[in-house]
Coordinates of C-alpha atoms in Angstrom, one line a residue:
M9 CA 0.0 0.4 0.0
R10 CA 1.1 3.4 -0.8
I11 CA 1.5 6.0 2.6
T12 CA 2.0 9.3 3.2
L13 CA 3.1 10.2 7.1
A14 CA 2.0 13.1 8.9
E15 CA 3.8 13.3 12.1
D16 CA 6.0 16.4 13.5
S17 CA 7.8 13.9 16.3
A18 CA 10.6 12.9 13.6
L19 CA 11.2 9.6 16.0
L20 CA 8.0 8.4 16.0
R21 CA 7.7 9.4 12.0
E22 CA 10.9 7.6 11.6
S23 CA 9.7 4.2 13.2
M24 CA 6.1 4.0 11.9
A25 CA 7.8 4.1 8.3
Q26 CA 10.2 1.4 9.3
L27 CA 7.8 -1.0 10.6
L28 CA 5.7 -0.6 7.4
V29 CA 8.0 -0.9 5.3
A30 CA 9.0 -3.8 6.8
E31 CA 5.4 -5.1 6.6
G32 CA 5.8 -4.4 2.5
H33 CA 4.2 -1.1 2.2
E34 CA 5.6 1.8 0.3
I35 CA 6.0 5.3 2.1
V36 CA 5.1 7.6 -0.6
D37 CA 6.1 11.2 1.8
S38 CA 6.4 11.5 5.4
V39 CA 6.2 15.1 6.4
G40 CA 6.0 17.1 9.3
T41 CA 3.4 19.5 9.2
A42 CA -0.2 19.8 7.9
T43 CA 1.2 22.3 5.1
E44 CA 3.2 20.3 3.6
L45 CA 1.3 17.1 3.8
L46 CA -1.9 18.6 2.0
A47 CA 1.1 20.0 -0.1
A48 CA 2.5 16.2 -0.4
V49 CA -0.6 14.9 -1.2
A50 CA -2.1 17.6 -4.3
V51 CA 1.4 16.1 -6.0
R52 CA 1.8 12.4 -4.9
P53 CA -1.8 11.1 -4.4
P54 CA -1.2 8.2 -1.6
E55 CA -3.6 5.6 -1.2
L56 CA -3.6 5.7 2.5
V57 CA -2.9 8.8 4.7
I58 CA -1.6 8.7 8.5
A59 CA -1.7 12.1 10.5
D60 CA -1.4 13.2 13.9
V61 CA -4.2 15.2 15.0
R62 CA -2.3 17.8 16.5
M63 CA 1.1 19.8 14.0
P64 CA 2.5 22.4 14.1
P65 CA 2.5 25.9 14.3
D66 CA -0.5 25.8 16.9
H67 CA -0.4 21.8 17.5
V68 CA -4.0 22.2 18.4
D69 CA -6.1 20.9 15.3
E70 CA -4.4 21.6 12.2
G71 CA -3.6 17.4 11.6
I72 CA -7.5 16.5 11.6
R73 CA -8.6 19.4 9.9
A74 CA -6.2 18.8 7.1
A75 CA -7.5 14.7 7.2
L76 CA -11.1 16.9 6.3
E77 CA -9.4 18.8 3.6
I78 CA -7.9 15.8 2.5
R79 CA -11.7 13.7 2.8
E80 CA -13.3 16.5 0.8
R81 CA -10.6 16.9 -2.0
W82 CA -9.9 12.8 -2.5
P83 CA -12.4 10.9 -1.4
A84 CA -10.7 8.4 -2.1
I85 CA -7.8 8.5 -0.2
G86 CA -8.2 6.7 3.3
V87 CA -7.0 8.5 6.2
L88 CA -6.5 7.5 9.6
V89 CA -5.7 9.7 12.0
L90 CA -3.6 9.5 15.6
S91 CA -3.9 11.4 18.7
Q92 CA -2.6 11.5 22.2
Y93 CA -7.1 12.7 22.9
V94 CA -10.1 13.0 21.7
E95 CA -10.9 15.8 19.5
R96 CA -14.6 15.4 20.1
R97 CA -15.3 18.2 17.8
Y98 CA -13.8 17.7 14.9
A99 CA -13.7 13.3 15.6
T100 CA -17.3 13.2 14.9
E101 CA -17.4 15.4 11.7
F102 CA -14.3 13.4 10.7
L103 CA -15.8 10.1 11.4
T104 CA -19.1 10.5 9.7
G105 CA -17.2 10.6 6.5
T106 CA -18.1 7.6 4.6
G107 CA -15.4 5.0 3.8
G108 CA -11.7 4.5 4.2
I109 CA -11.6 6.3 8.0
G110 CA -9.9 5.8 10.7
Y111 CA -9.1 7.2 14.6
L112 CA -6.8 5.6 16.9
L113 CA -5.5 7.2 20.0
K114 CA -1.6 6.9 20.1
D115 CA -1.6 4.0 22.5
R116 CA -2.7 2.1 19.9
V117 CA 0.8 2.5 17.8
S118 CA 2.8 0.7 20.3
A119 CA -0.2 -2.3 19.6
I120 CA 1.4 -3.7 17.0
D121 CA -0.7 -5.8 15.7
T122 CA -3.5 -3.3 15.9
F123 CA -2.4 -0.8 14.5
L124 CA -1.5 -3.0 11.2
D125 CA -4.5 -4.2 11.3
A126 CA -6.3 -0.5 11.5
I127 CA -4.1 0.8 8.5
E128 CA -5.2 -2.5 6.3
R129 CA -9.1 -1.7 7.0
V130 CA -8.7 2.2 6.2
G131 CA -6.5 1.7 3.7
T132 CA -8.7 -1.2 1.5
G133 CA -12.0 1.6 2.1
G134 CA -12.6 0.1 5.8
T135 CA -13.0 1.9 9.8
A136 CA -11.0 1.4 12.0
F137 CA -11.7 3.2 15.5
D138 CA -10.0 3.5 18.8
P139 CA -12.4 1.9 21.2
E140 CA -12.2 5.0 23.4
V141 CA -12.9 7.4 20.8
I142 CA -16.3 5.4 20.1
R143 CA -16.7 5.6 24.3
Q144 CA -15.9 9.1 24.8
L145 CA -18.8 9.5 21.7
L146 CA -21.3 7.6 22.8
L147 CA -20.9 9.0 26.5
H148 CA -21.5 12.6 25.4
S149 CA -25.1 11.2 23.1
R150 CA -28.1 13.2 23.8
A151 CA -31.0 12.3 25.8
D152 CA -33.1 12.9 22.8
S153 CA -30.7 10.9 20.4
P154 CA -32.2 7.6 18.9
L155 CA -29.4 6.1 20.4
S156 CA -31.5 6.4 23.7
R157 CA -34.5 3.7 22.2
L158 CA -31.4 1.3 22.1
T159 CA -30.9 -1.6 25.0
D160 CA -27.6 -2.3 26.6
R161 CA -26.7 -5.4 24.6
E162 CA -27.5 -3.5 21.5
R163 CA -25.3 -0.8 22.2
D164 CA -23.1 -3.4 22.7
V165 CA -23.5 -4.3 19.1
L166 CA -23.5 -1.2 18.0
T167 CA -20.1 -0.3 19.2
R168 CA -18.5 -3.4 17.5
M169 CA -19.7 -2.7 14.0
A170 CA -18.5 0.9 14.8
L171 CA -15.5 -0.4 15.6
G172 CA -15.5 -2.8 11.9
L173 CA -16.1 -5.8 13.9
S174 CA -17.8 -8.4 11.7
N175 CA -21.1 -10.8 12.5
A176 CA -18.4 -13.4 13.5
A177 CA -16.5 -11.5 15.3
I178 CA -19.2 -9.5 17.1
S179 CA -20.7 -13.2 18.2
A180 CA -17.2 -13.9 19.4
E181 CA -16.7 -11.3 21.7
L182 CA -19.9 -10.8 23.6
F183 CA -19.7 -15.1 24.1
I184 CA -23.4 -15.0 22.0
T185 CA -24.6 -16.6 18.8
R186 CA -24.4 -15.3 14.8
S187 CA -28.2 -15.4 15.2
A188 CA -28.2 -13.1 18.4
V189 CA -25.6 -10.6 16.6
E190 CA -28.3 -10.6 13.4
K191 CA -31.6 -9.7 15.7
H192 CA -30.2 -7.5 18.1
I193 CA -28.5 -5.3 14.7
N194 CA -32.1 -6.0 12.7
A195 CA -33.5 -4.0 16.3
I196 CA -30.8 -1.4 16.1
F197 CA -32.2 -0.9 12.0
T198 CA -35.6 -0.5 13.1
K199 CA -34.8 1.1 16.5
L200 CA -32.6 4.0 14.4
D201 CA -35.8 4.0 11.9
L202 CA -33.5 2.9 8.9
Q203 CA -35.2 1.1 6.4
A204 CA -34.3 -1.8 4.0
G205 CA -33.0 -0.5 0.6
V206 CA -30.6 -0.9 -2.2
A207 CA -29.3 2.2 -2.2
H208 CA -28.1 2.3 1.1
N209 CA -25.8 0.1 3.3
R210 CA -27.8 0.4 7.0
R211 CA -24.9 -1.2 9.0
V212 CA -22.8 2.0 7.8
L213 CA -26.0 4.3 8.4
A214 CA -26.4 2.9 11.9
I215 CA -22.6 3.5 12.2
L216 CA -23.2 7.1 11.2
E217 CA -26.1 7.7 12.8
Y218 CA -24.0 6.4 16.2
L219 CA -21.2 8.8 15.2
R220 CA -22.7 11.5 14.5
T221 CA -24.8 12.0 17.9
D222 CA -23.2 14.4 19.8
A223 CA -22.9 16.3 16.8
S224 CA -24.7 19.3 17.7
D225 CA -23.5 20.1 20.9
D226 CA -20.0 20.9 19.8

């Protein structure tokens, strides 16, 4: 996979580059600022961008704002953002995009298998959301959100859907049968008023509803 890295810590950036090259990926560009990231992508579009949320000059939200611009200008490029903390405002806006998106806390980068799995998911058009990101977004969901209709078990299932798990993986993790998972998912679709139709993927729509619940609070 062709990857562009954007991380202001030269040590972390080089460590990630060495790991990715060892795994057979190609590093197209490796930069330290959001401005350099946008310029690099415009000249040599990769298949995947890995970007720090906070980058120079202000170390506030430059990276994730650049990620949002990349998603808008080059929607075919997967974007995986890394952060020390959950930036709720931009996390909601970023994660309610479609396909090829991921948000990991930097602690997960040290879990190499998790990090590499996230890269494969996002780079191939899937999703990879850190459990802590999902937890914090859920904690801030509004009382009048459609999510308030869900049972605790349905929320457990939807959380794992948002993490990118298949029905089989959800079944194994929650120690319930696949048919029970399917029953919960159908209940989620019903409670979120997601009607069946060829034009929409209800699983994706359910995840997007889950992620956008706190958007009006920001």
